Amino acid sequence: TQLLEQSPQFLSIQEGENLTVYCNSSSVFSSLQWYRQEPGEGPVLLVTVVTGGEVKKLKRLTFQFGDARKDSSLHITAAQPGDTGLYLCARGNYKLSFGAGTTVTVRA
Amino acid sequence: GAGVSQSPRYKVAKRGQDVALRCDPISGHVSLFWYQQALGQGPEFLTYFQNEAQLDKSGLPSDRFFAERPEGSVSTLKIQRTQQEDSAVYLCASSLAAADYEQFFGPGTRLTVL
């Protein structure tokens, strides 16, 4: 059972374009993690957001945690083919609960 | 090793066969986790070990699933009498300590049950 809703399910864009993916929940969560998973590999942690309203930047990636701590977004500026992958959000401390993910394809 | 390793990477089983999936965590990591990832879905938690103790097995879908970590290092996930709905990628992760530490994932074992 996925308690985190991610949208869109699929996203295909041209290199150089911007994109935003979303993660929403009906309940408040104390922290949220974002992962990227490439084909044939396990998820790799990108960032953890903890404070409502928090914004974190990781090079061209910007992560935002909603004020009410029920939603989060990941924005990628000037996407590159290397950004292609499945983007997953997750909550929990040891027992991670993941959303279904957004599959991002960046075309060269 | 440098990261979490899993073997085999791919496993094809006939319905009713037993399978064993192996996970080698990062050296020195106390905690070990198993997740199941169905096609088009995010990973779902199966079970958690701290050293050799299995502290949470609430995610195991049936009593056909069994996990062990007898010496607090390598772990094996065993599935008895496999069924088609068991087809998925099985991911192992390890972390330095218990809760609130980053989990490092292995590449997974893709199990296909025919």
PDB file of C-alpha atoms in Angstrom:
ATOM      1  CA  THR A   1       0.000   0.000   0.000  1.00  0.00           C
ATOM      2  CA  GLN A   2       1.538   3.278  -1.161  1.00  0.00           C
ATOM      3  CA  LEU A   3       0.677   6.055   1.308  1.00  0.00           C
ATOM      4  CA  LEU A   4       2.609   8.598  -0.737  1.00  0.00           C
ATOM      5  CA  GLU A   5       1.147   9.739  -4.059  1.00  0.00           C
ATOM      6  CA  GLN A   6       3.618  10.768  -6.733  1.00  0.00           C
ATOM      7  CA  SER A   7       2.817  12.646  -9.923  1.00  0.00           C
ATOM      8  CA  PRO A   8       3.146  12.549 -12.777  1.00  0.00           C
ATOM      9  CA  GLN A   9       3.732   8.839 -13.277  1.00  0.00           C
ATOM     10  CA  PHE A  10       5.829   9.420 -16.411  1.00  0.00           C
ATOM     11  CA  LEU A  11       7.625  12.495 -17.728  1.00  0.00           C
ATOM     12  CA  SER A  12       9.591  12.766 -20.972  1.00  0.00           C
ATOM     13  CA  ILE A  13      11.378  16.003 -21.806  1.00  0.00           C
ATOM     14  CA  GLN A  14      14.087  17.365 -24.056  1.00  0.00           C
ATOM     15  CA  GLU A  15      17.577  18.085 -22.734  1.00  0.00           C
ATOM     16  CA  GLY A  16      17.763  21.614 -21.350  1.00  0.00           C
ATOM     17  CA  GLU A  17      14.120  21.807 -20.239  1.00  0.00           C
ATOM     18  CA  ASN A  18      12.982  22.111 -16.637  1.00  0.00           C
ATOM     19  CA  LEU A  19      10.762  19.632 -14.817  1.00  0.00           C
ATOM     20  CA  THR A  20       8.958  19.274 -11.505  1.00  0.00           C
ATOM     21  CA  VAL A  21       7.716  16.099  -9.834  1.00  0.00           C
ATOM     22  CA  TYR A  22       5.452  15.939  -6.821  1.00  0.00           C
ATOM     23  CA  CYS A  23       4.957  13.825  -3.724  1.00  0.00           C
ATOM     24  CA  ASN A  24       1.784  14.170  -1.636  1.00  0.00           C
ATOM     25  CA  SER A  25       0.268  12.571   1.419  1.00  0.00           C
ATOM     26  CA  SER A  26      -2.990  12.991   3.318  1.00  0.00           C
ATOM     27  CA  SER A  27      -1.087  12.814   6.607  1.00  0.00           C
ATOM     28  CA  VAL A  28       1.717  14.869   8.076  1.00  0.00           C
ATOM     29  CA  PHE A  29       5.160  13.356   8.032  1.00  0.00           C
ATOM     30  CA  SER A  30       8.158  14.317  10.145  1.00  0.00           C
ATOM     31  CA  SER A  31      10.636  13.971   7.293  1.00  0.00           C
ATOM     32  CA  LEU A  32      10.754  12.973   3.659  1.00  0.00           C
ATOM     33  CA  GLN A  33      13.461  11.478   1.543  1.00  0.00           C
ATOM     34  CA  TRP A  34      13.982  11.663  -2.225  1.00  0.00           C
ATOM     35  CA  TYR A  35      15.768   8.890  -4.118  1.00  0.00           C
ATOM     36  CA  ARG A  36      16.780   8.284  -7.720  1.00  0.00           C
ATOM     37  CA  GLN A  37      16.814   4.744  -9.060  1.00  0.00           C
ATOM     38  CA  GLU A  38      18.464   3.867 -12.368  1.00  0.00           C
ATOM     39  CA  PRO A  39      17.565   0.698 -14.291  1.00  0.00           C
ATOM     40  CA  GLY A  40      19.126  -2.384 -12.748  1.00  0.00           C
ATOM     41  CA  GLU A  41      20.240  -0.530  -9.632  1.00  0.00           C
ATOM     42  CA  GLY A  42      18.899   0.169  -6.172  1.00  0.00           C
ATOM     43  CA  PRO A  43      17.610   3.585  -5.079  1.00  0.00           C
ATOM     44  CA  VAL A  44      20.220   6.183  -4.134  1.00  0.00           C
ATOM     45  CA  LEU A  45      19.391   8.833  -1.549  1.00  0.00           C
ATOM     46  CA  LEU A  46      19.413  12.386  -2.923  1.00  0.00           C
ATOM     47  CA  VAL A  47      18.186  14.411   0.038  1.00  0.00           C
ATOM     48  CA  THR A  48      16.223  14.360   3.302  1.00  0.00           C
ATOM     49  CA  VAL A  49      13.898  17.260   4.129  1.00  0.00           C
ATOM     50  CA  VAL A  50      12.773  17.750   7.705  1.00  0.00           C
ATOM     51  CA  THR A  51      11.417  21.238   8.346  1.00  0.00           C
ATOM     52  CA  GLY A  52       8.134  22.557   6.915  1.00  0.00           C
ATOM     53  CA  GLY A  53       8.861  25.125   4.205  1.00  0.00           C
ATOM     54  CA  GLU A  54      12.427  23.875   3.832  1.00  0.00           C
ATOM     55  CA  VAL A  55      14.165  24.267   0.485  1.00  0.00           C
ATOM     56  CA  LYS A  56      17.325  22.334  -0.320  1.00  0.00           C
ATOM     57  CA  LYS A  57      19.446  22.641  -3.429  1.00  0.00           C
ATOM     58  CA  LEU A  58      21.726  20.001  -4.870  1.00  0.00           C
ATOM     59  CA  LYS A  59      23.358  21.420  -7.985  1.00  0.00           C
ATOM     60  CA  ARG A  60      20.511  21.628 -10.534  1.00  0.00           C
ATOM     61  CA  LEU A  61      18.016  19.894  -8.231  1.00  0.00           C
ATOM     62  CA  THR A  62      15.802  21.887  -5.851  1.00  0.00           C
ATOM     63  CA  PHE A  63      13.758  20.095  -3.191  1.00  0.00           C
ATOM     64  CA  GLN A  64      10.917  21.748  -1.309  1.00  0.00           C
ATOM     65  CA  PHE A  65       8.987  20.524   1.722  1.00  0.00           C
ATOM     66  CA  GLY A  66       5.497  21.975   2.087  1.00  0.00           C
ATOM     67  CA  ASP A  67       4.674  24.219   5.027  1.00  0.00           C
ATOM     68  CA  ALA A  68       2.141  21.698   6.328  1.00  0.00           C
ATOM     69  CA  ARG A  69       4.615  18.827   5.846  1.00  0.00           C
ATOM     70  CA  LYS A  70       2.138  16.917   3.690  1.00  0.00           C
ATOM     71  CA  ASP A  71       3.735  17.499   0.312  1.00  0.00           C
ATOM     72  CA  SER A  72       7.080  17.892  -1.379  1.00  0.00           C
ATOM     73  CA  SER A  73       8.417  18.697  -4.825  1.00  0.00           C
ATOM     74  CA  LEU A  74      11.588  18.118  -6.775  1.00  0.00           C
ATOM     75  CA  HIS A  75      12.510  20.602  -9.495  1.00  0.00           C
ATOM     76  CA  ILE A  76      15.282  19.961 -11.997  1.00  0.00           C
ATOM     77  CA  THR A  77      16.689  22.880 -13.964  1.00  0.00           C
ATOM     78  CA  ALA A  78      18.177  22.387 -17.421  1.00  0.00           C
ATOM     79  CA  ALA A  79      17.721  18.616 -17.338  1.00  0.00           C
ATOM     80  CA  GLN A  80      20.433  16.393 -18.785  1.00  0.00           C
ATOM     81  CA  PRO A  81      20.250  12.790 -20.059  1.00  0.00           C
ATOM     82  CA  GLY A  82      22.067  11.735 -16.880  1.00  0.00           C
ATOM     83  CA  ASP A  83      19.014  12.832 -14.893  1.00  0.00           C
ATOM     84  CA  THR A  84      17.024   9.993 -16.450  1.00  0.00           C
ATOM     85  CA  GLY A  85      15.684   7.594 -13.837  1.00  0.00           C
ATOM     86  CA  LEU A  86      12.899   6.725 -11.434  1.00  0.00           C
ATOM     87  CA  TYR A  87      12.443   9.395  -8.776  1.00  0.00           C
ATOM     88  CA  LEU A  88      11.003   8.072  -5.533  1.00  0.00           C
ATOM     89  CA  CYS A  89       9.907   9.812  -2.369  1.00  0.00           C
ATOM     90  CA  ALA A  90       9.859   7.925   0.928  1.00  0.00           C
ATOM     91  CA  ARG A  91       8.973   8.427   4.565  1.00  0.00           C
ATOM     92  CA  GLY A  92       9.853   6.584   7.728  1.00  0.00           C
ATOM     93  CA  ASN A  93      12.881   6.014   9.889  1.00  0.00           C
ATOM     94  CA  TYR A  94      13.961   2.403   9.449  1.00  0.00           C
ATOM     95  CA  LYS A  95      10.798   1.051   7.783  1.00  0.00           C
ATOM     96  CA  LEU A  96      10.763   3.156   4.634  1.00  0.00           C
ATOM     97  CA  SER A  97       7.462   3.594   2.822  1.00  0.00           C
ATOM     98  CA  PHE A  98       7.895   4.630  -0.808  1.00  0.00           C
ATOM     99  CA  GLY A  99       5.656   6.220  -3.375  1.00  0.00           C
ATOM    100  CA  ALA A 100       5.237   4.533  -6.762  1.00  0.00           C
ATOM    101  CA  GLY A 101       7.705   6.957  -8.316  1.00  0.00           C
ATOM    102  CA  THR A 102       7.952   9.199 -11.363  1.00  0.00           C
ATOM    103  CA  THR A 103       9.828   7.833 -14.364  1.00  0.00           C
ATOM    104  CA  VAL A 104      11.781  10.700 -15.930  1.00  0.00           C
ATOM    105  CA  THR A 105      13.293  10.403 -19.395  1.00  0.00           C
ATOM    106  CA  VAL A 106      15.516  13.198 -20.685  1.00  0.00           C
ATOM    107  CA  ARG A 107      16.063  13.005 -24.441  1.00  0.00           C
ATOM    108  CA  ALA A 108      19.339  14.263 -25.901  1.00  0.00           C
TER     109      ALA A 108
ATOM    110  CA  GLY B   1      33.331  -4.374  -0.490  1.00  0.00           C
ATOM    111  CA  ALA B   2      32.517  -0.839  -1.446  1.00  0.00           C
ATOM    112  CA  GLY B   3      28.752  -1.305  -1.523  1.00  0.00           C
ATOM    113  CA  VAL B   4      25.933  -3.729  -0.871  1.00  0.00           C
ATOM    114  CA  SER B   5      26.096  -6.745  -3.143  1.00  0.00           C
ATOM    115  CA  GLN B   6      23.344  -9.213  -3.955  1.00  0.00           C
ATOM    116  CA  SER B   7      23.349 -12.570  -5.684  1.00  0.00           C
ATOM    117  CA  PRO B   8      22.150 -13.872  -7.949  1.00  0.00           C
ATOM    118  CA  ARG B   9      21.256 -10.775  -9.958  1.00  0.00           C
ATOM    119  CA  TYR B  10      18.625 -12.720 -11.878  1.00  0.00           C
ATOM    120  CA  LYS B  11      16.730 -15.828 -10.898  1.00  0.00           C
ATOM    121  CA  VAL B  12      14.119 -17.735 -12.874  1.00  0.00           C
ATOM    122  CA  ALA B  13      12.122 -20.314 -10.951  1.00  0.00           C
ATOM    123  CA  LYS B  14       9.295 -22.631 -11.836  1.00  0.00           C
ATOM    124  CA  ARG B  15       6.170 -22.232  -9.750  1.00  0.00           C
ATOM    125  CA  GLY B  16       6.509 -24.320  -6.599  1.00  0.00           C
ATOM    126  CA  GLN B  17      10.313 -24.199  -6.400  1.00  0.00           C
ATOM    127  CA  ASP B  18      12.194 -22.799  -3.417  1.00  0.00           C
ATOM    128  CA  VAL B  19      14.662 -19.939  -3.917  1.00  0.00           C
ATOM    129  CA  ALA B  20      17.363 -18.331  -1.781  1.00  0.00           C
ATOM    130  CA  LEU B  21      18.559 -14.771  -2.329  1.00  0.00           C
ATOM    131  CA  ARG B  22      21.769 -13.544  -0.764  1.00  0.00           C
ATOM    132  CA  CYS B  23      22.754 -10.102   0.499  1.00  0.00           C
ATOM    133  CA  ASP B  24      26.251  -8.956   1.501  1.00  0.00           C
ATOM    134  CA  PRO B  25      25.916  -5.648   3.362  1.00  0.00           C
ATOM    135  CA  ILE B  26      28.546  -2.956   3.680  1.00  0.00           C
ATOM    136  CA  SER B  27      31.174  -4.115   6.157  1.00  0.00           C
ATOM    137  CA  GLY B  28      30.442  -2.870   9.663  1.00  0.00           C
ATOM    138  CA  HIS B  29      26.811  -1.983   8.991  1.00  0.00           C
ATOM    139  CA  VAL B  30      24.648  -3.069  11.878  1.00  0.00           C
ATOM    140  CA  SER B  31      21.243  -2.827  10.246  1.00  0.00           C
ATOM    141  CA  LEU B  32      19.997  -4.754   7.240  1.00  0.00           C
ATOM    142  CA  PHE B  33      16.692  -4.439   5.382  1.00  0.00           C
ATOM    143  CA  TRP B  34      14.854  -6.354   2.658  1.00  0.00           C
ATOM    144  CA  TYR B  35      12.374  -4.722   0.288  1.00  0.00           C
ATOM    145  CA  GLN B  36      10.240  -6.078  -2.558  1.00  0.00           C
ATOM    146  CA  GLN B  37       9.737  -3.949  -5.659  1.00  0.00           C
ATOM    147  CA  ALA B  38       7.028  -5.004  -8.081  1.00  0.00           C
ATOM    148  CA  LEU B  39       7.119  -3.744 -11.657  1.00  0.00           C
ATOM    149  CA  GLY B  40       6.089  -0.097 -11.839  1.00  0.00           C
ATOM    150  CA  GLN B  41       5.987   0.332  -8.066  1.00  0.00           C
ATOM    151  CA  GLY B  42       8.196   1.665  -5.326  1.00  0.00           C
ATOM    152  CA  PRO B  43       9.952  -0.730  -2.950  1.00  0.00           C
ATOM    153  CA  GLU B  44       7.880  -2.212  -0.130  1.00  0.00           C
ATOM    154  CA  PHE B  45       9.410  -3.093   3.234  1.00  0.00           C
ATOM    155  CA  LEU B  46       9.704  -6.769   4.088  1.00  0.00           C
ATOM    156  CA  THR B  47      11.918  -7.156   7.144  1.00  0.00           C
ATOM    157  CA  TYR B  48      14.650  -5.554   9.290  1.00  0.00           C
ATOM    158  CA  PHE B  49      17.629  -6.952  11.188  1.00  0.00           C
ATOM    159  CA  GLN B  50      19.820  -5.343  13.775  1.00  0.00           C
ATOM    160  CA  ASN B  51      22.904  -7.522  13.904  1.00  0.00           C
ATOM    161  CA  GLU B  52      21.547 -11.078  13.958  1.00  0.00           C
ATOM    162  CA  ALA B  53      18.224 -10.147  15.548  1.00  0.00           C
ATOM    163  CA  GLN B  54      15.189  -9.875  13.290  1.00  0.00           C
ATOM    164  CA  LEU B  55      13.407  -6.932  14.891  1.00  0.00           C
ATOM    165  CA  ASP B  56      10.604  -6.432  12.385  1.00  0.00           C
ATOM    166  CA  LYS B  57       9.158  -8.924   9.918  1.00  0.00           C
ATOM    167  CA  SER B  58       5.786  -7.273   9.529  1.00  0.00           C
ATOM    168  CA  GLY B  59       6.177  -6.828   5.759  1.00  0.00           C
ATOM    169  CA  LEU B  60       6.728 -10.478   4.883  1.00  0.00           C
ATOM    170  CA  PRO B  61       3.677 -11.310   2.732  1.00  0.00           C
ATOM    171  CA  SER B  62       3.206 -14.902   3.863  1.00  0.00           C
ATOM    172  CA  ASP B  63       4.792 -17.683   5.856  1.00  0.00           C
ATOM    173  CA  ARG B  64       6.471 -18.848   2.644  1.00  0.00           C
ATOM    174  CA  PHE B  65       8.919 -15.970   3.105  1.00  0.00           C
ATOM    175  CA  PHE B  66      11.736 -16.391   5.585  1.00  0.00           C
ATOM    176  CA  ALA B  67      14.843 -14.270   6.229  1.00  0.00           C
ATOM    177  CA  GLU B  68      17.891 -14.894   8.362  1.00  0.00           C
ATOM    178  CA  ARG B  69      21.158 -13.229   9.293  1.00  0.00           C
ATOM    179  CA  PRO B  70      22.787 -15.783  11.581  1.00  0.00           C
ATOM    180  CA  GLU B  71      26.146 -14.083  12.177  1.00  0.00           C
ATOM    181  CA  GLY B  72      25.015 -10.490  11.871  1.00  0.00           C
ATOM    182  CA  SER B  73      26.544  -9.990   8.444  1.00  0.00           C
ATOM    183  CA  VAL B  74      25.356 -11.842   5.330  1.00  0.00           C
ATOM    184  CA  SER B  75      21.604 -12.292   5.039  1.00  0.00           C
ATOM    185  CA  THR B  76      19.495 -14.736   3.048  1.00  0.00           C
ATOM    186  CA  LEU B  77      15.894 -14.278   1.998  1.00  0.00           C
ATOM    187  CA  LYS B  78      14.239 -17.598   1.273  1.00  0.00           C
ATOM    188  CA  ILE B  79      10.960 -18.048  -0.543  1.00  0.00           C
ATOM    189  CA  GLN B  80       9.353 -21.459  -0.410  1.00  0.00           C
ATOM    190  CA  ARG B  81       6.918 -22.850  -2.985  1.00  0.00           C
ATOM    191  CA  THR B  82       7.232 -19.786  -5.199  1.00  0.00           C
ATOM    192  CA  GLN B  83       4.155 -18.393  -6.913  1.00  0.00           C
ATOM    193  CA  GLN B  84       3.798 -16.078  -9.896  1.00  0.00           C
ATOM    194  CA  GLU B  85       2.886 -13.133  -7.678  1.00  0.00           C
ATOM    195  CA  ASP B  86       6.318 -13.435  -6.040  1.00  0.00           C
ATOM    196  CA  SER B  87       7.899 -12.148  -9.276  1.00  0.00           C
ATOM    197  CA  ALA B  88       9.600  -8.874  -8.372  1.00  0.00           C
ATOM    198  CA  VAL B  89      12.961  -7.270  -7.669  1.00  0.00           C
ATOM    199  CA  TYR B  90      14.175  -8.010  -4.156  1.00  0.00           C
ATOM    200  CA  LEU B  91      16.323  -5.213  -2.772  1.00  0.00           C
ATOM    201  CA  CYS B  92      18.617  -5.403   0.206  1.00  0.00           C
ATOM    202  CA  ALA B  93      19.828  -2.318   2.066  1.00  0.00           C
ATOM    203  CA  SER B  94      22.175  -1.768   4.982  1.00  0.00           C
ATOM    204  CA  SER B  95      22.823   1.127   7.315  1.00  0.00           C
ATOM    205  CA  LEU B  96      25.493   2.020   9.825  1.00  0.00           C
ATOM    206  CA  ALA B  97      23.208   1.817  12.818  1.00  0.00           C
ATOM    207  CA  ALA B  98      19.514   1.640  13.516  1.00  0.00           C
ATOM    208  CA  ALA B  99      16.784   4.128  12.699  1.00  0.00           C
ATOM    209  CA  ASP B 100      17.401   7.506  11.069  1.00  0.00           C
ATOM    210  CA  TYR B 101      20.595   6.434   9.345  1.00  0.00           C
ATOM    211  CA  GLU B 102      20.914   6.434   5.556  1.00  0.00           C
ATOM    212  CA  GLN B 103      20.100   3.102   3.956  1.00  0.00           C
ATOM    213  CA  PHE B 104      22.418   2.005   1.151  1.00  0.00           C
ATOM    214  CA  PHE B 105      20.746  -0.243  -1.376  1.00  0.00           C
ATOM    215  CA  GLY B 106      22.135  -3.116  -3.384  1.00  0.00           C
ATOM    216  CA  PRO B 107      21.300  -3.627  -7.077  1.00  0.00           C
ATOM    217  CA  GLY B 108      18.615  -6.170  -6.312  1.00  0.00           C
ATOM    218  CA  THR B 109      17.769  -9.670  -7.461  1.00  0.00           C
ATOM    219  CA  ARG B 110      15.147  -9.905 -10.187  1.00  0.00           C
ATOM    220  CA  LEU B 111      13.036 -12.999  -9.522  1.00  0.00           C
ATOM    221  CA  THR B 112      10.784 -14.319 -12.265  1.00  0.00           C
ATOM    222  CA  VAL B 113       8.439 -17.173 -11.416  1.00  0.00           C
ATOM    223  CA  LEU B 114       7.072 -19.049 -14.429  1.00  0.00           C
TER     224      LEU B 114
END
